[in-house]
C-alpha angles and dihedrals in degrees: 000000000000140000139194110198097186089214100114131031101236143067093281088073092069122058147162117229143182132196091202126015133315133174127213123187132190122197111231136158114266111269147095118311140177112217120195123182140173130218131187143081128257092211109033141031113254119207127200102009118179132194128176123191120195090341094308122111111247097169125017122186092336118175123207126187121229107286093013123114135192125210122201129184135195136175113222138179111225116210105161099052090245126098105208122202123179124195119197124005130271106269090013124145104192129090121255112195115201112194103178146338128215118195117193125182113229127207 
């Protein structure tokens, strides 16, 4: 699911969300990457957001107020040519709102 609130003039205004659990993968060459992402909602508070990157928790049960956003960053070593990002948790019942992802290759 996705939304565009049209409340702010940047990428944080548009987001993907899940009320349960979804997986997104991006095919990349094996290597070292820095992944930065943003969660939150321009129009509503979001309680209990969860993001997992390459099997490691990046956000667990994170609350954001309406119009507030949280950025998280992690350096990972990719060995299977697939960057895996999970939003929400299996069996979960709260929204996780993913605004954007930035993937940078590191030396």
